[in-house]
PDB file of C-alpha atoms in Angstrom:
ATOM      1  CA  MET L 266       2.243 -20.398 -12.751  1.00 56.00           C
ATOM      2  CA  VAL L 267       3.771 -17.938 -15.121  1.00 59.00           C
ATOM      3  CA  ILE L 268       4.819 -14.582 -13.576  1.00 63.00           C
ATOM      4  CA  GLU L 269       3.898 -11.833 -15.949  1.00 73.00           C
ATOM      5  CA  ASN L 270       5.638  -8.790 -14.503  1.00 83.00           C
ATOM      6  CA  GLY L 271       6.736  -6.993 -11.349  1.00 87.00           C
ATOM      7  CA  VAL L 272       3.156  -6.239 -10.296  1.00 92.00           C
ATOM      8  CA  HIS L 273       2.330  -9.947 -10.531  1.00 92.00           C
ATOM      9  CA  VAL L 274       5.397 -10.759  -8.358  1.00 93.00           C
ATOM     10  CA  LEU L 275       4.232  -8.392  -5.588  1.00 94.00           C
ATOM     11  CA  VAL L 276       0.613  -9.573  -5.655  1.00 94.00           C
ATOM     12  CA  THR L 277       1.669 -13.257  -5.577  1.00 93.00           C
ATOM     13  CA  TYR L 278       3.879 -12.570  -2.583  1.00 94.00           C
ATOM     14  CA  ILE L 279       0.946 -10.849  -0.676  1.00 94.00           C
ATOM     15  CA  GLN L 280      -1.299 -13.793  -1.714  1.00 92.00           C
ATOM     16  CA  ARG L 281       1.155 -16.092   0.089  1.00 91.00           C
ATOM     17  CA  TYR L 282      -0.347 -14.814   3.462  1.00 92.00           C
ATOM     18  CA  ASP L 283      -3.978 -14.941   2.411  1.00 89.00           C
ATOM     19  CA  GLY L 284      -6.172 -16.282   5.193  1.00 88.00           C
ATOM     20  CA  LEU L 285      -3.490 -15.586   7.856  1.00 90.00           C
ATOM     21  CA  SER L 286      -4.057 -12.731  10.348  1.00 89.00           C
ATOM     22  CA  TRP L 287      -1.124 -10.551  11.326  1.00 90.00           C
ATOM     23  CA  GLU L 288      -0.814 -12.485  14.580  1.00 88.00           C
ATOM     24  CA  ASP L 289      -1.041 -15.883  12.787  1.00 89.00           C
ATOM     25  CA  ILE L 290       1.921 -14.827  10.701  1.00 91.00           C
ATOM     26  CA  LEU L 291       3.871 -13.879  13.940  1.00 90.00           C
ATOM     27  CA  TYR L 292       3.231 -17.424  15.297  1.00 89.00           C
ATOM     28  CA  LEU L 293       4.212 -19.332  12.130  1.00 88.00           C
ATOM     29  CA  ASP L 294       6.211 -22.366  13.174  1.00 83.00           C
ATOM     30  CA  ASP L 295       9.841 -22.337  12.317  1.00 71.00           C
ATOM     31  CA  TYR L 296       9.623 -25.630  10.537  1.00 62.00           C
ATOM     32  CA  THR L 297       6.119 -25.906   9.061  1.00 64.00           C
ATOM     33  CA  ASN L 298       3.694 -23.579   7.248  1.00 60.00           C
ATOM     34  CA  THR L 299       1.206 -23.594  10.096  1.00 62.00           C
ATOM     35  CA  ALA L 300       0.722 -21.168  12.927  1.00 59.00           C
ATOM     36  CA  ARG L 301       1.230 -22.688  16.372  1.00 62.00           C
ATOM     37  CA  GLU L 302      -1.067 -22.061  19.244  1.00 60.00           C
ATOM     38  CA  LYS L 303      -0.501 -18.853  21.148  1.00 60.00           C
ATOM     39  CA  ASP L 304       0.844 -19.646  24.565  1.00 55.00           C
ATOM     40  CA  ALA L 305       0.747 -17.826  27.890  1.00 50.00           C
ATOM     41  CA  THR L 306       4.193 -16.193  27.134  1.00 56.00           C
ATOM     42  CA  GLY L 307       2.907 -14.518  23.989  1.00 66.00           C
ATOM     43  CA  ILE L 308       6.423 -14.882  22.392  1.00 82.00           C
ATOM     44  CA  TYR L 309       6.425 -14.801  18.595  1.00 87.00           C
ATOM     45  CA  THR L 310       8.480 -17.124  16.677  1.00 88.00           C
ATOM     46  CA  ALA L 311      11.731 -16.082  14.929  1.00 88.00           C
ATOM     47  CA  ARG L 312      10.320 -17.023  11.573  1.00 90.00           C
ATOM     48  CA  GLY L 313       7.034 -15.026  12.402  1.00 91.00           C
ATOM     49  CA  ARG L 314       9.009 -11.765  13.179  1.00 91.00           C
ATOM     50  CA  LYS L 315      10.933 -12.222   9.938  1.00 93.00           C
ATOM     51  CA  GLU L 316       7.876 -12.890   7.904  1.00 94.00           C
ATOM     52  CA  ILE L 317       6.223  -9.703   9.236  1.00 94.00           C
ATOM     53  CA  ARG L 318       9.282  -7.677   8.297  1.00 95.00           C
ATOM     54  CA  MET L 319       9.313  -9.143   4.780  1.00 95.00           C
ATOM     55  CA  LEU L 320       5.588  -8.503   4.373  1.00 96.00           C
ATOM     56  CA  THR L 321       5.973  -4.972   5.623  1.00 95.00           C
ATOM     57  CA  ASN L 322       8.801  -4.360   3.084  1.00 96.00           C
ATOM     58  CA  ALA L 323       6.681  -5.789   0.289  1.00 96.00           C
ATOM     59  CA  LEU L 324       3.650  -3.583   1.203  1.00 96.00           C
ATOM     60  CA  GLY L 325       6.155  -0.616   1.151  1.00 96.00           C
ATOM     61  CA  ALA L 326       7.101  -1.591  -2.368  1.00 95.00           C
ATOM     62  CA  ILE L 327       3.444  -1.731  -3.369  1.00 96.00           C
ATOM     63  CA  ARG L 328       2.782   1.630  -1.840  1.00 95.00           C
ATOM     64  CA  ASN L 329       5.749   3.164  -3.667  1.00 95.00           C
ATOM     65  CA  SER L 330       4.637   1.483  -7.023  1.00 94.00           C
ATOM     66  CA  SER L 331       1.136   2.792  -6.539  1.00 93.00           C
ATOM     67  CA  HIS L 332       2.548   6.325  -7.129  1.00 92.00           C
ATOM     68  CA  SER L 333       3.205   5.191 -10.696  1.00 90.00           C
ATOM     69  CA  THR L 334       1.010   5.359 -13.774  1.00 92.00           C
ATOM     70  CA  ALA L 335      -2.686   4.535 -14.041  1.00 94.00           C
ATOM     71  CA  ASP L 336      -1.803   1.352 -16.046  1.00 94.00           C
ATOM     72  CA  VAL L 337       0.281   0.033 -13.138  1.00 94.00           C
ATOM     73  CA  CYS L 338      -2.530   0.691 -10.699  1.00 94.00           C
ATOM     74  CA  GLN L 339      -5.076  -0.998 -12.975  1.00 95.00           C
ATOM     75  CA  SER L 340      -2.764  -3.933 -13.220  1.00 94.00           C
ATOM     76  CA  PHE L 341      -2.684  -4.276  -9.333  1.00 95.00           C
ATOM     77  CA  TYR L 342      -6.470  -4.262  -9.409  1.00 96.00           C
ATOM     78  CA  THR L 343      -6.662  -6.784 -12.226  1.00 94.00           C
ATOM     79  CA  HIS L 344      -4.404  -9.195 -10.390  1.00 93.00           C
ATOM     80  CA  GLY L 345      -6.648  -9.162  -7.293  1.00 94.00           C
ATOM     81  CA  LEU L 346      -4.389  -7.006  -4.962  1.00 95.00           C
ATOM     82  CA  VAL L 347      -7.301  -4.748  -3.709  1.00 96.00           C
ATOM     83  CA  ASP L 348      -9.303  -7.721  -2.399  1.00 94.00           C
ATOM     84  CA  LEU L 349      -6.362  -9.103  -0.597  1.00 95.00           C
ATOM     85  CA  LEU L 350      -5.465  -5.795   1.006  1.00 95.00           C
ATOM     86  CA  MET L 351      -9.136  -5.032   2.003  1.00 94.00           C
ATOM     87  CA  TRP L 352      -9.369  -8.381   3.762  1.00 92.00           C
ATOM     88  CA  ARG L 353      -6.178  -7.808   5.606  1.00 90.00           C
ATOM     89  CA  LEU L 354      -7.324  -4.413   6.951  1.00 88.00           C
ATOM     90  CA  VAL L 355     -10.956  -5.264   7.753  1.00 83.00           C
ATOM     91  CA  HIS L 356     -10.345  -8.620   9.420  1.00 73.00           C
ATOM     92  CA  ASN L 357      -7.178  -7.555  11.206  1.00 62.00           C
ATOM     93  CA  ALA L 358      -7.990  -4.176  12.563  1.00 59.00           C
ATOM     94  CA  SER L 359      -7.602  -3.801  16.345  1.00 51.00           C
ATOM     95  CA  THR L 360     -11.090  -2.690  17.512  1.00 47.00           C
ATOM     96  CA  ALA L 361     -14.167  -0.957  16.388  1.00 48.00           C
ATOM     97  CA  ASN L 362     -14.799   2.804  16.997  1.00 53.00           C
ATOM     98  CA  SER L 363     -18.008   4.243  18.215  1.00 47.00           C
ATOM     99  CA  ASN L 364     -19.351   4.473  14.626  1.00 53.00           C
ATOM    100  CA  GLY L 365     -18.716   0.712  14.053  1.00 49.00           C
ATOM    101  CA  GLY L 366     -15.674   1.192  11.751  1.00 47.00           C
ATOM    102  CA  SER L 367     -12.411  -0.586  12.246  1.00 50.00           C
ATOM    103  CA  VAL L 368      -9.513   1.366  13.577  1.00 74.00           C
ATOM    104  CA  LEU L 369      -5.796   0.941  12.976  1.00 82.00           C
ATOM    105  CA  PRO L 370      -3.745  -1.037  15.515  1.00 84.00           C
ATOM    106  CA  ASP L 371      -1.874   0.867  18.282  1.00 82.00           C
ATOM    107  CA  ALA L 372       1.848   1.288  18.536  1.00 83.00           C
ATOM    108  CA  SER L 373       2.256  -1.884  20.633  1.00 85.00           C
ATOM    109  CA  LYS L 374       1.342  -4.170  17.715  1.00 88.00           C
ATOM    110  CA  PRO L 375       4.213  -5.258  15.429  1.00 90.00           C
ATOM    111  CA  TRP L 376       1.959  -4.974  12.319  1.00 91.00           C
ATOM    112  CA  ARG L 377       1.043  -1.382  12.821  1.00 90.00           C
ATOM    113  CA  GLU L 378       3.301  -0.094  10.140  1.00 93.00           C
ATOM    114  CA  ALA L 379       2.299  -2.799   7.777  1.00 93.00           C
ATOM    115  CA  CYS L 380      -1.373  -1.551   8.261  1.00 92.00           C
ATOM    116  CA  PHE L 381      -0.420   1.952   7.394  1.00 93.00           C
ATOM    117  CA  ARG L 382       1.373   0.853   4.302  1.00 95.00           C
ATOM    118  CA  THR L 383      -1.579  -1.290   3.225  1.00 95.00           C
ATOM    119  CA  ALA L 384      -4.012   1.580   3.740  1.00 94.00           C
ATOM    120  CA  GLY L 385      -1.728   4.034   1.983  1.00 94.00           C
ATOM    121  CA  SER L 386      -1.406   1.727  -1.024  1.00 96.00           C
ATOM    122  CA  LEU L 387      -5.229   1.482  -1.376  1.00 96.00           C
ATOM    123  CA  ILE L 388      -5.542   5.257  -1.146  1.00 96.00           C
ATOM    124  CA  ASN L 389      -2.947   5.766  -3.870  1.00 96.00           C
ATOM    125  CA  LEU L 390      -4.514   3.085  -6.138  1.00 96.00           C
ATOM    126  CA  ALA L 391      -7.865   4.736  -5.730  1.00 96.00           C
ATOM    127  CA  GLU L 392      -6.518   8.054  -6.958  1.00 94.00           C
ATOM    128  CA  LYS L 393      -5.546   6.678 -10.445  1.00 94.00           C
ATOM    129  CA  CYS L 394      -7.893   3.676 -10.821  1.00 95.00           C
ATOM    130  CA  PRO L 395     -11.789   4.344 -10.656  1.00 94.00           C
ATOM    131  CA  ASP L 396     -12.347   0.636 -10.183  1.00 95.00           C
ATOM    132  CA  VAL L 397     -10.372   0.684  -6.937  1.00 95.00           C
ATOM    133  CA  ALA L 398     -12.208   3.757  -5.737  1.00 94.00           C
ATOM    134  CA  ILE L 399     -15.649   2.161  -6.334  1.00 93.00           C
ATOM    135  CA  LYS L 400     -14.560  -1.168  -4.728  1.00 94.00           C
ATOM    136  CA  LEU L 401     -13.262   0.686  -1.545  1.00 94.00           C
ATOM    137  CA  ALA L 402     -16.461   2.883  -1.490  1.00 93.00           C
ATOM    138  CA  SER L 403     -18.629  -0.168  -1.003  1.00 91.00           C
ATOM    139  CA  ASN L 404     -17.122  -1.011   2.410  1.00 90.00           C
ATOM    140  CA  ARG L 405     -17.792   1.330   5.287  1.00 88.00           C
ATOM    141  CA  ASN L 406     -15.153  -0.213   7.619  1.00 87.00           C
ATOM    142  CA  ILE L 407     -12.470   0.266   4.903  1.00 91.00           C
ATOM    143  CA  ILE L 408     -13.424   3.879   4.552  1.00 90.00           C
ATOM    144  CA  TYR L 409     -12.964   4.493   8.295  1.00 88.00           C
ATOM    145  CA  VAL L 410      -9.528   2.872   8.175  1.00 89.00           C
ATOM    146  CA  LEU L 411      -8.509   5.090   5.190  1.00 91.00           C
ATOM    147  CA  LEU L 412      -9.888   8.164   6.935  1.00 89.00           C
ATOM    148  CA  GLU L 413      -7.856   7.401  10.093  1.00 87.00           C
ATOM    149  CA  THR L 414      -4.779   6.686   7.942  1.00 87.00           C
ATOM    150  CA  TRP L 415      -5.205  10.149   6.314  1.00 86.00           C
ATOM    151  CA  GLY L 416      -6.274  12.345   9.270  1.00 79.00           C
ATOM    152  CA  GLY L 417      -5.748  10.302  12.470  1.00 73.00           C
ATOM    153  CA  THR L 418      -8.517   9.688  15.004  1.00 66.00           C
ATOM    154  CA  ASN L 419      -9.892  13.231  14.580  1.00 64.00           C
ATOM    155  CA  ALA L 420     -11.108  12.140  11.099  1.00 66.00           C
ATOM    156  CA  ILE L 421     -13.367   9.393  12.464  1.00 65.00           C
ATOM    157  CA  THR L 422     -14.847  10.894  15.557  1.00 64.00           C
ATOM    158  CA  VAL L 423     -18.607  11.392  16.224  1.00 50.00           C
ATOM    159  CA  ASN L 424     -20.113  14.517  14.607  1.00 50.00           C
ATOM    160  CA  ASN L 425     -20.537  17.305  17.137  1.00 51.00           C
ATOM    161  CA  GLU L 426     -19.404  20.900  17.621  1.00 53.00           C
ATOM    162  CA  ARG L 427     -16.111  19.869  19.210  1.00 52.00           C
ATOM    163  CA  ASN L 428     -15.141  17.563  16.475  1.00 50.00           C
ATOM    164  CA  LYS L 429     -16.178  20.055  13.768  1.00 53.00           C
ATOM    165  CA  LYS L 430     -13.412  22.258  15.190  1.00 53.00           C
ATOM    166  CA  SER L 431     -10.985  19.385  15.245  1.00 52.00           C
ATOM    167  CA  LEU L 432     -11.477  18.914  11.493  1.00 55.00           C
ATOM    168  CA  ARG L 433      -9.684  22.234  11.018  1.00 60.00           C
ATOM    169  CA  GLY L 434      -6.437  20.606  11.748  1.00 65.00           C
ATOM    170  CA  LEU L 435      -6.809  17.919   9.193  1.00 71.00           C
ATOM    171  CA  PRO L 436      -4.419  17.774   6.165  1.00 76.00           C
ATOM    172  CA  LEU L 437      -5.451  18.402   2.528  1.00 82.00           C
ATOM    173  CA  LEU L 438      -7.826  15.639   1.434  1.00 86.00           C
ATOM    174  CA  HIS L 439      -5.881  13.134  -0.497  1.00 89.00           C
ATOM    175  CA  LEU L 440      -7.082  12.722  -4.144  1.00 91.00           C
ATOM    176  CA  GLY L 441      -7.426   8.986  -3.687  1.00 92.00           C
ATOM    177  CA  LEU L 442      -9.577   9.316  -0.519  1.00 92.00           C
ATOM    178  CA  ALA L 443     -11.673  12.047  -2.240  1.00 91.00           C
ATOM    179  CA  ALA L 444     -12.277   9.614  -5.127  1.00 92.00           C
ATOM    180  CA  VAL L 445     -13.439   6.935  -2.651  1.00 93.00           C
ATOM    181  CA  LEU L 446     -15.852   9.306  -0.746  1.00 92.00           C
ATOM    182  CA  ASN L 447     -17.244  10.771  -4.013  1.00 90.00           C
ATOM    183  CA  ALA L 448     -17.733   7.206  -5.416  1.00 90.00           C
ATOM    184  CA  ALA L 449     -19.705   6.392  -2.294  1.00 90.00           C
ATOM    185  CA  ALA L 450     -21.730   9.517  -2.671  1.00 86.00           C
ATOM    186  CA  GLU L 451     -22.253   9.698  -6.423  1.00 84.00           C
ATOM    187  CA  ASN L 452     -22.432   6.106  -7.499  1.00 73.00           C
ATOM    188  CA  ASN L 453     -24.402   4.807  -4.593  1.00 76.00           C
ATOM    189  CA  ALA L 454     -21.629   2.296  -3.982  1.00 77.00           C
ATOM    190  CA  LEU L 455     -21.966   2.510  -0.178  1.00 85.00           C
ATOM    191  CA  GLU L 456     -25.068   0.892   1.277  1.00 84.00           C
ATOM    192  CA  GLY L 457     -26.838   3.398   3.561  1.00 84.00           C
ATOM    193  CA  GLY L 458     -24.987   6.291   1.943  1.00 83.00           C
ATOM    194  CA  LEU L 459     -22.458   8.644   3.507  1.00 84.00           C
ATOM    195  CA  ASP L 460     -22.605   9.200   7.248  1.00 82.00           C
ATOM    196  CA  ASN L 461     -22.106  12.431   9.077  1.00 84.00           C
ATOM    197  CA  ILE L 462     -18.357  11.990   9.417  1.00 82.00           C
ATOM    198  CA  MET L 463     -17.817  11.320   5.681  1.00 85.00           C
ATOM    199  CA  ILE L 464     -20.062  14.287   4.800  1.00 84.00           C
ATOM    200  CA  GLN L 465     -18.131  16.531   7.178  1.00 82.00           C
ATOM    201  CA  VAL L 466     -14.841  15.611   5.540  1.00 84.00           C
ATOM    202  CA  LEU L 467     -16.111  16.379   2.080  1.00 85.00           C
ATOM    203  CA  GLU L 468     -17.730  19.635   3.169  1.00 84.00           C
ATOM    204  CA  LYS L 469     -14.589  20.734   4.890  1.00 81.00           C
ATOM    205  CA  GLU L 470     -12.569  20.126   1.731  1.00 80.00           C
ATOM    206  CA  LYS L 471     -15.066  22.150  -0.285  1.00 79.00           C
ATOM    207  CA  GLU L 472     -14.668  25.039   2.141  1.00 77.00           C
ATOM    208  CA  ARG L 473     -10.914  24.707   1.942  1.00 75.00           C
ATOM    209  CA  LYS L 474     -10.959  24.898  -1.785  1.00 75.00           C
ATOM    210  CA  LYS L 475     -13.189  27.990  -1.683  1.00 77.00           C
ATOM    211  CA  VAL L 476     -10.795  29.712   0.714  1.00 74.00           C
ATOM    212  CA  ALA L 477      -7.770  28.697  -1.387  1.00 72.00           C
ATOM    213  CA  GLN L 478      -9.499  30.051  -4.564  1.00 76.00           C
ATOM    214  CA  ARG L 479     -10.475  33.293  -2.822  1.00 80.00           C
ATOM    215  CA  ARG L 480      -6.819  33.819  -1.564  1.00 80.00           C
ATOM    216  CA  GLU L 481      -5.442  33.067  -5.088  1.00 81.00           C
ATOM    217  CA  GLU L 482      -7.865  35.663  -6.600  1.00 81.00           C
ATOM    218  CA  GLU L 483      -6.811  38.225  -3.902  1.00 83.00           C
ATOM    219  CA  ARG L 484      -3.171  37.380  -4.688  1.00 83.00           C
ATOM    220  CA  LYS L 485      -3.567  37.988  -8.430  1.00 82.00           C
ATOM    221  CA  LEU L 486      -5.411  41.229  -7.809  1.00 83.00           C
ATOM    222  CA  ARG L 487      -2.610  42.515  -5.461  1.00 82.00           C
ATOM    223  CA  MET L 488      -0.021  41.545  -8.197  1.00 83.00           C
ATOM    224  CA  LYS L 489      -2.127  43.441 -10.825  1.00 79.00           C
ATOM    225  CA  LYS L 490      -2.359  46.531  -8.660  1.00 77.00           C
ATOM    226  CA  ALA L 491       1.309  46.326  -8.031  1.00 76.00           C
ATOM    227  CA  THR L 492       2.064  46.141 -11.669  1.00 77.00           C
ATOM    228  CA  LEU L 493      -0.156  49.081 -12.496  1.00 70.00           C
ATOM    229  CA  THR L 494       1.470  51.139  -9.793  1.00 70.00           C
ATOM    230  CA  THR L 495       4.844  50.278 -11.183  1.00 67.00           C
ATOM    231  CA  ASP L 496       3.826  51.178 -14.737  1.00 60.00           C
ATOM    232  CA  THR L 497       2.368  54.544 -13.441  1.00 65.00           C
ATOM    233  CA  ASP L 498       5.582  55.380 -11.604  1.00 60.00           C
ATOM    234  CA  ARG L 499       7.655  54.631 -14.698  1.00 63.00           C
ATOM    235  CA  SER L 500       5.379  56.796 -16.838  1.00 64.00           C
ATOM    236  CA  GLU L 501       5.700  59.718 -14.446  1.00 61.00           C
ATOM    237  CA  CYS L 502       9.487  59.338 -14.388  1.00 63.00           C
ATOM    238  CA  ARG L 503       9.623  59.473 -18.141  1.00 61.00           C
ATOM    239  CA  SER L 504       7.476  62.562 -18.240  1.00 62.00           C
ATOM    240  CA  ILE L 505       9.717  64.376 -15.791  1.00 59.00           C
ATOM    241  CA  LEU L 506      12.732  63.530 -17.795  1.00 57.00           C
TER     242      LEU L 506
END
């Protein structure tokens, strides 16, 4: 196999673990390429712990690279990275939430940071590559994972008055996540369409933009008034002199 570029190197490394869950990797035998049976002690192999660290580092490099140009992001997609990362998130999430979507593993799992880096990479890629956004938008479980990565558990709770209030504390909607949600809504990529949680997130962002726009207009008006006041004061001073 001929390695084309740095993107190809990173994708090939991730592909090395294809078909192995996070836990399978942690139980990789020190002398073979197979995962040994989990025993009562639950002790991971030395090789497994090292492999998880290396994979986490590689995912960090991918996340950093996904901040690059649209061409780089498209290259990641062309080399099949998105499918690999989607599989790793969907089939290796800890549990399902009340809405049927996967959630990120808790702090007790050694692969938690790797999951966050995986999800972050997908969000960044979706921002600059429409193909990635449409691909992610077709998988409801993936959307839930990305929502939780962005806004925590408040972002994936059931729609009620209490949770509407909790959305107020969410950060600005990431452009990549917005691209995914909009692709799901506008391109009919998501079977069954957007649910209440996804609609709430988009509506909340629209409200935030309206508020930000109104504040900016008010700021410009205050500056204009201040400028007019200053010009008037100068004119009065010149007339006195």
